[in-house]
Tab-separated table of C-alpha atoms and ligand atoms in Angstrom:
chain	number	residue	atom	x	y	z
A	1	MET	CA	-9.071	13.623	-25.468
A	2	HIS	CA	-7.744	10.565	-24.300
A	3	GLY	CA	-9.869	7.358	-23.906
A	4	VAL	CA	-10.385	5.766	-20.853
A	5	VAL	CA	-11.679	2.773	-18.907
A	6	VAL	CA	-12.786	2.838	-14.491
A	7	VAL	CA	-12.222	-1.110	-14.443
A	8	GLY	CA	-14.232	-1.674	-10.521
A	9	ALA	CA	-16.210	1.688	-12.129
A	10	ALA	CA	-19.459	1.770	-9.215
A	11	GLY	CA	-16.987	0.910	-6.440
A	12	ARG	CA	-16.208	3.601	-3.496
A	13	MET	CA	-12.816	5.228	-6.096
A	14	GLY	CA	-14.284	4.230	-9.064
A	15	CYS	CA	-17.032	6.381	-8.246
A	16	ARG	CA	-14.506	9.371	-7.467
A	17	LEU	CA	-12.560	7.963	-10.586
A	18	VAL	CA	-15.711	8.946	-12.741
A	19	ALA	CA	-16.541	11.768	-11.679
A	20	ASN	CA	-12.776	13.235	-11.669
A	21	LEU	CA	-12.448	11.928	-15.338
A	22	ILE	CA	-16.089	13.282	-17.048
A	23	ALA	CA	-15.099	16.679	-14.632
A	24	SER	CA	-11.104	16.598	-16.856
A	25	GLY	CA	-10.947	18.884	-19.693
A	26	GLU	CA	-8.167	15.728	-21.426
A	27	LEU	CA	-9.401	12.472	-20.686
A	28	ASP	CA	-12.620	11.142	-21.573
A	29	LEU	CA	-14.043	8.273	-20.251
A	30	VAL	CA	-15.611	5.567	-22.621
A	31	GLY	CA	-15.896	2.616	-20.495
A	32	ALA	CA	-16.750	1.446	-16.531
A	33	VAL	CA	-16.585	-2.287	-15.548
A	34	GLU	CA	-18.126	-4.453	-13.259
A	35	PHE	CA	-17.878	-7.503	-12.140
A	36	ALA	CA	-20.057	-9.976	-14.479
A	37	GLY	CA	-23.760	-10.341	-12.872
A	38	SER	CA	-22.808	-7.008	-10.950
A	39	PRO	CA	-26.397	-4.982	-10.279
A	40	PHE	CA	-24.530	-1.830	-12.394
A	41	ILE	CA	-25.361	-3.433	-15.082
A	42	GLY	CA	-26.184	-2.054	-17.423
A	43	GLN	CA	-26.815	1.398	-15.228
A	44	ASP	CA	-25.431	4.866	-16.696
A	45	ALA	CA	-21.952	5.462	-14.898
A	46	GLY	CA	-22.228	8.509	-14.429
A	47	LEU	CA	-25.369	8.226	-12.796
A	48	VAL	CA	-23.570	4.887	-10.622
A	49	ALA	CA	-21.415	7.644	-9.320
A	50	GLY	CA	-23.852	10.686	-8.469
A	51	CYS	CA	-23.150	13.044	-11.012
A	52	GLY	CA	-24.627	13.062	-13.899
A	53	GLU	CA	-26.097	10.573	-16.736
A	54	CYS	CA	-22.577	10.771	-18.615
A	55	GLY	CA	-23.609	8.069	-21.340
A	56	VAL	CA	-21.410	5.446	-21.039
A	57	LYS	CA	-23.196	2.141	-19.737
A	58	ILE	CA	-21.686	-0.031	-17.286
A	59	SER	CA	-19.875	-3.230	-18.518
A	60	ASP	CA	-18.804	-6.826	-17.935
A	61	SER	CA	-16.507	-7.508	-20.143
A	62	LEU	CA	-13.359	-4.809	-20.298
A	63	GLU	CA	-12.508	-7.323	-23.797
A	64	GLN	CA	-15.051	-5.875	-25.406
A	65	ILE	CA	-14.540	-2.000	-24.817
A	66	LEU	CA	-10.812	-2.670	-25.607
A	67	ALA	CA	-11.488	-3.730	-28.672
A	68	SER	CA	-13.826	-1.332	-29.896
A	69	GLY	CA	-10.461	0.725	-29.720
A	70	LYS	CA	-11.486	3.796	-28.425
A	71	ALA	CA	-9.447	3.357	-25.216
A	72	GLU	CA	-5.816	4.889	-24.270
A	73	ALA	CA	-5.718	3.716	-20.619
A	74	VAL	CA	-7.145	1.810	-18.801
A	75	ILE	CA	-7.608	2.128	-14.243
A	76	ASP	CA	-8.455	-0.219	-11.803
A	77	PHE	CA	-9.231	0.451	-8.251
A	78	ALA	CA	-11.726	-3.033	-7.948
A	79	THR	CA	-11.132	-5.917	-6.005
A	80	GLY	CA	-10.736	-8.847	-8.255
A	81	GLY	CA	-9.546	-9.435	-11.752
A	82	VAL	CA	-7.094	-6.623	-11.461
A	83	ILE	CA	-4.104	-9.281	-13.285
A	84	GLU	CA	-6.491	-10.355	-15.613
A	85	ALA	CA	-7.751	-6.388	-16.790
A	86	ALA	CA	-3.792	-5.217	-16.916
A	87	GLN	CA	-2.634	-8.423	-19.993
A	88	MET	CA	-5.563	-7.325	-21.987
A	89	ALA	CA	-4.876	-3.289	-21.503
A	90	VAL	CA	-1.323	-4.049	-22.575
A	91	ARG	CA	-2.299	-7.267	-25.309
A	92	ALA	CA	-4.803	-4.131	-26.318
A	93	ASN	CA	-1.341	-1.250	-26.261
A	94	CYS	CA	-3.162	0.176	-23.717
A	95	ALA	CA	-1.764	1.813	-20.512
A	96	MET	CA	-2.583	0.608	-17.931
A	97	VAL	CA	-3.200	2.257	-14.009
A	98	ILE	CA	-3.459	0.415	-11.265
A	99	GLY	CA	-4.961	1.406	-6.850
A	100	THR	CA	-5.720	-1.819	-5.961
A	101	THR	CA	-4.031	-2.953	-2.671
A	102	ALA	CA	-3.033	-6.292	-1.828
A	103	LEU	CA	-1.355	-7.328	-4.847
A	104	SER	CA	-0.186	-10.321	-4.035
A	105	ALA	CA	4.102	-10.979	-5.023
A	106	GLY	CA	3.354	-13.482	-7.605
A	107	ASP	CA	1.059	-10.700	-9.380
A	108	ARG	CA	3.611	-7.994	-9.145
A	109	ALA	CA	6.001	-10.283	-10.814
A	110	GLU	CA	3.161	-10.412	-13.771
A	111	LEU	CA	3.221	-7.085	-13.666
A	112	LYS	CA	7.340	-7.002	-14.079
A	113	ARG	CA	6.718	-9.646	-16.815
A	114	LEU	CA	3.756	-7.972	-18.967
A	115	ALA	CA	5.919	-4.488	-18.571
A	116	ASP	CA	9.424	-6.341	-19.772
A	117	GLU	CA	7.965	-9.590	-21.786
A	118	GLU	CA	4.835	-7.386	-23.570
A	119	ASN	CA	6.118	-3.757	-23.588
A	120	GLY	CA	3.366	-3.107	-21.187
A	121	ARG	CA	3.317	0.645	-19.976
A	122	ILE	CA	1.935	0.099	-15.806
A	123	VAL	CA	1.682	2.384	-12.853
A	124	ALA	CA	1.228	0.126	-9.895
A	125	ALA	CA	1.052	2.300	-6.736
A	126	ASN	CA	-0.696	1.313	-3.124
A	127	ASN	CA	-1.382	4.853	-2.812
A	128	MET	CA	-1.901	7.633	-5.298
A	129	SER	CA	-1.888	10.981	-3.335
A	130	VAL	CA	0.539	13.514	-3.656
A	131	GLY	CA	1.105	13.282	-0.044
A	132	VAL	CA	1.357	10.493	0.097
A	133	ASN	CA	4.059	9.967	-2.398
A	134	LEU	CA	5.993	13.058	-0.625
A	135	LEU	CA	5.534	10.985	2.846
A	136	PHE	CA	7.431	8.432	1.308
A	137	LYS	CA	10.400	10.995	0.642
A	138	LEU	CA	10.329	12.831	4.070
A	139	VAL	CA	10.141	9.128	5.807
A	140	LYS	CA	12.995	7.778	3.965
A	141	ASP	CA	15.040	10.334	4.905
A	142	ALA	CA	13.723	10.508	9.105
A	143	ALA	CA	14.711	6.783	9.459
A	144	ALA	CA	18.454	7.032	7.796
A	145	PHE	CA	19.336	10.342	9.224
A	146	LEU	CA	17.765	9.823	13.031
A	147	GLY	CA	19.114	6.088	12.977
A	148	ILE	CA	18.505	3.311	15.188
A	149	ASP	CA	17.929	4.675	18.383
A	150	TYR	CA	14.727	6.434	17.423
A	151	ASN	CA	12.056	3.618	17.366
A	152	VAL	CA	9.644	3.301	14.584
A	153	GLU	CA	6.116	2.634	14.574
A	154	ILE	CA	3.188	2.877	12.262
A	155	VAL	CA	-0.420	3.330	12.991
A	156	GLU	CA	-2.521	3.518	10.313
A	157	MET	CA	-6.935	3.702	10.555
A	158	HIS	CA	-9.021	3.120	7.867
A	159	HIS	CA	-13.069	2.897	7.147
A	160	ASN	CA	-14.484	-0.471	9.243
A	161	LYS	CA	-15.326	-1.681	5.659
A	162	LYS	CA	-11.804	-1.904	3.855
A	163	LEU	CA	-10.850	-5.032	3.232
A	164	ASP	CA	-7.719	-5.513	4.186
A	165	ALA	CA	-4.836	-4.715	7.412
A	166	PRO	CA	-2.579	-3.778	7.244
A	167	SER	CA	-3.400	-0.878	4.693
A	168	GLY	CA	-1.079	-1.198	1.399
A	169	THR	CA	0.545	2.311	2.663
A	170	ALA	CA	1.383	1.658	5.613
A	171	VAL	CA	3.324	-1.349	4.224
A	172	ARG	CA	5.359	0.988	1.908
A	173	LEU	CA	5.921	2.804	4.772
A	174	GLY	CA	7.649	0.149	6.344
A	175	GLU	CA	9.560	-0.507	3.434
A	176	VAL	CA	10.069	2.255	3.427
A	177	VAL	CA	12.043	2.489	6.724
A	178	CYS	CA	13.507	-0.726	6.188
A	179	GLU	CA	15.004	0.270	2.791
A	180	ALA	CA	16.203	3.294	4.711
A	181	ARG	CA	17.732	0.946	7.448
A	182	GLN	CA	18.783	-1.904	6.020
A	183	TRP	CA	16.648	-4.398	7.633
A	184	SER	CA	14.010	-7.192	6.397
A	185	TYR	CA	10.517	-6.172	6.047
A	186	ASP	CA	9.533	-9.231	7.618
A	187	GLN	CA	12.263	-9.486	10.384
A	188	ALA	CA	11.584	-6.310	11.931
A	189	VAL	CA	7.381	-5.631	11.414
A	190	ARG	CA	5.672	-6.616	14.729
A	191	ASN	CA	1.368	-6.216	13.914
A	192	GLY	CA	0.214	-4.901	16.456
A	193	ARG	CA	1.085	-5.863	20.487
A	194	SER	CA	-0.651	-8.094	23.417
A	195	GLY	CA	0.376	-10.448	26.205
A	196	MET	CA	3.780	-10.330	27.622
A	197	VAL	CA	5.568	-9.440	24.408
A	198	GLY	CA	8.684	-8.128	26.050
A	199	ARG	CA	11.490	-5.149	25.624
A	200	ARG	CA	10.339	-3.691	22.391
A	201	PRO	CA	13.863	-3.965	20.262
A	202	ALA	CA	15.501	-1.364	18.376
A	203	GLU	CA	15.205	-3.260	15.455
A	204	GLU	CA	11.530	-3.142	15.603
A	205	ILE	CA	8.739	-1.368	13.453
A	206	GLY	CA	5.250	-1.631	15.365
A	207	MET	CA	2.414	-1.531	12.578
A	208	HIS	CA	-1.160	-1.113	14.780
A	209	ALA	CA	-4.136	-1.374	12.064
A	210	LEU	CA	-6.871	0.920	13.401
A	211	ARG	CA	-10.662	0.088	11.785
A	212	GLY	CA	-14.057	3.209	12.157
A	213	GLY	CA	-16.799	4.179	10.799
A	214	ASP	CA	-15.885	6.634	7.379
A	215	VAL	CA	-12.090	7.139	8.174
A	216	VAL	CA	-10.678	7.855	4.150
A	217	GLY	CA	-7.491	7.118	5.326
A	218	ASP	CA	-4.936	8.025	8.012
A	219	HIS	CA	-1.050	7.511	8.446
A	220	THR	CA	1.467	8.347	11.041
A	221	VAL	CA	4.688	7.433	11.424
A	222	ILE	CA	6.475	7.601	14.810
A	223	PHE	CA	10.078	8.515	15.518
A	224	SER	CA	10.244	8.378	18.948
A	225	ALA	CA	13.904	8.198	21.098
A	226	GLU	CA	15.038	9.873	24.203
A	227	GLY	CA	13.506	12.812	24.969
A	228	GLU	CA	11.503	13.250	22.128
A	229	ARG	CA	9.461	12.233	19.718
A	230	LEU	CA	9.026	12.943	15.302
A	231	GLU	CA	5.310	12.551	13.885
A	232	LEU	CA	4.839	12.472	10.354
A	233	SER	CA	1.063	11.968	9.546
A	234	HIS	CA	-0.779	12.429	6.929
A	235	ARG	CA	-4.440	12.430	6.804
A	236	ALA	CA	-7.193	11.969	3.605
A	237	SER	CA	-10.069	13.647	3.203
A	238	SER	CA	-11.837	12.447	0.251
A	239	ARG	CA	-11.084	9.815	-2.446
A	240	ASP	CA	-10.539	13.200	-5.031
A	241	MET	CA	-7.057	13.540	-4.798
A	242	PHE	CA	-6.015	9.372	-5.084
A	243	ALA	CA	-8.544	9.806	-8.436
A	244	ARG	CA	-6.664	12.498	-9.187
A	245	GLY	CA	-3.234	11.091	-8.782
A	246	ALA	CA	-4.547	8.172	-10.753
A	247	LEU	CA	-5.381	10.366	-13.788
A	248	LEU	CA	-1.285	11.643	-13.418
A	249	ALA	CA	-0.790	8.586	-14.313
A	250	VAL	CA	-2.501	8.208	-17.108
A	251	GLU	CA	-1.096	11.007	-18.571
A	252	PHE	CA	2.188	10.356	-17.332
A	253	LEU	CA	2.207	6.927	-19.134
A	254	LEU	CA	0.412	8.246	-22.106
A	255	GLY	CA	3.915	9.589	-22.557
A	256	ALA	CA	6.033	7.002	-21.789
A	257	SER	CA	8.092	3.769	-22.642
A	258	ALA	CA	7.216	0.169	-21.471
A	259	GLY	CA	7.997	-0.616	-17.752
A	260	LEU	CA	6.296	-0.951	-14.616
A	261	TYR	CA	6.638	2.460	-12.217
A	262	ASP	CA	4.969	3.588	-9.162
A	263	MET	CA	4.166	7.556	-8.288
A	264	GLN	CA	7.155	7.948	-7.507
A	265	ASP	CA	8.521	7.788	-11.010
A	266	VAL	CA	5.194	10.047	-11.831
A	267	LEU	CA	5.896	12.572	-9.819
A	268	LYS	CA	9.629	12.419	-10.097
A	269	LEU	CA	10.097	12.522	-6.707
A	270	LYS	CA	13.316	9.532	-7.249
B	1	NAD	P1	-15.096	-0.686	-3.530
B	1	NAD	O1	-15.083	-2.274	-2.720
B	1	NAD	O2	-15.829	0.245	-2.452
B	1	NAD	O3	-15.199	-1.447	-5.011
B	1	NAD	C1	-14.496	-2.523	-5.512
B	1	NAD	C2	-14.957	-2.170	-6.875
B	1	NAD	O4	-14.444	-3.756	-7.942
B	1	NAD	C3	-16.438	-2.799	-6.333
B	1	NAD	O5	-17.742	-2.320	-6.918
B	1	NAD	C4	-16.251	-4.520	-7.053
B	1	NAD	O6	-17.799	-4.776	-7.551
B	1	NAD	C5	-15.429	-4.214	-8.568
B	1	NAD	N1	-15.247	-5.456	-8.172
B	1	NAD	C6	-15.236	-6.421	-7.728
B	1	NAD	N2	-14.240	-7.618	-8.380
B	1	NAD	C7	-14.236	-7.096	-10.104
B	1	NAD	C8	-13.788	-7.729	-11.127
B	1	NAD	N3	-13.247	-8.289	-11.631
B	1	NAD	N4	-14.137	-7.039	-12.154
B	1	NAD	C9	-14.984	-6.000	-12.092
B	1	NAD	N5	-15.174	-5.284	-11.284
B	1	NAD	C10	-14.923	-6.608	-10.061
B	1	NAD	O7	-13.823	-0.810	-3.050
B	1	NAD	P2	-12.485	0.800	-2.763
B	1	NAD	O8	-12.846	1.420	-1.904
B	1	NAD	O9	-13.192	1.464	-4.089
B	1	NAD	O10	-11.094	0.266	-2.970
B	1	NAD	C11	-11.346	-0.872	-4.009
B	1	NAD	C12	-9.697	-0.874	-3.886
B	1	NAD	O11	-9.000	0.644	-4.282
B	1	NAD	C13	-8.922	-1.569	-2.570
B	1	NAD	O12	-7.205	-2.985	-2.947
B	1	NAD	C14	-7.891	-0.600	-1.859
B	1	NAD	O13	-7.586	-0.583	-0.912
B	1	NAD	C15	-7.716	0.533	-2.688
B	1	NAD	N6	-7.516	2.280	-2.958
B	1	NAD	C16	-6.226	2.513	-3.350
B	1	NAD	C17	-5.626	3.379	-3.231
B	1	NAD	C18	-5.190	4.224	-3.562
B	1	NAD	O14	-4.662	5.181	-4.165
B	1	NAD	N7	-4.382	2.914	-4.660
B	1	NAD	C19	-6.950	4.680	-2.970
B	1	NAD	C20	-8.305	4.090	-1.940
B	1	NAD	C21	-7.859	2.492	-2.307
């Protein structure tokens, strides 16, 4: 059994990670972390996750858990402190799986530095689902095959508590289209439309973020031309498939050399 720590353990994703880790035969939950001052500190992580007492209390110190030497990997879907956690994990020779979205360019540069200069083994991916990662590949092929006559629009919908927009997955879908068509993301992507926006340029990707209710995550990429429309869609109905993807990423990193990887590497889709 390989010891794994979950950071952000009381969050929506953290709870599903805890539950899936407890149910997994290969990986063992050895620590759970929340921010200092969280009302969940000291509570049993399994009870918080709704899957029964597991004997792991939620702590505010990742450093102390890593110092115990029981952990081989850290999974972090916390909405804060991700880079500090990655630095601690790498320095403790632990694999690091990051699901948190909306990382800045500076954050990503630091993850790359940790991989290159401090031998970190890191997977960072805005979407850990197997289906979405296959969608990235399908969208890449469609964007290249269909050519510029096919206008691209991206529509995503998430629950009403989501903090960032457009979603990290929608951004990645936009990047995939731009890479396939050799466009600049910043120039091509237009976030929403309002008012007298004029005719739609061909080199444009309309990006639309819908919010409401308890939607786990829907993404559709629409390719529209004269006379036909192709829509590639993914709908998540449970957070468990993100959690299962994160566990696959841990297993991948346990046998990997130093590097900054994404789910396309984990799933061998490159
Ligand atoms: P959430 O708000 O329910 O949970 C986040 C948790 O992180 C909270 O419990 C919060 O207290 C905790 N936290 C914040 N700062 C912390 C710190 N410094 N140390 C420890 N814990 C801290 O959010 P969520 O819906 O679970 O989503 C979390 C993140 O995961 C978001 O960025 C979301 O976009 C992303 N996400 C990624 C995927 C994926 O597949 N990569 C899937 C779903 C969500």
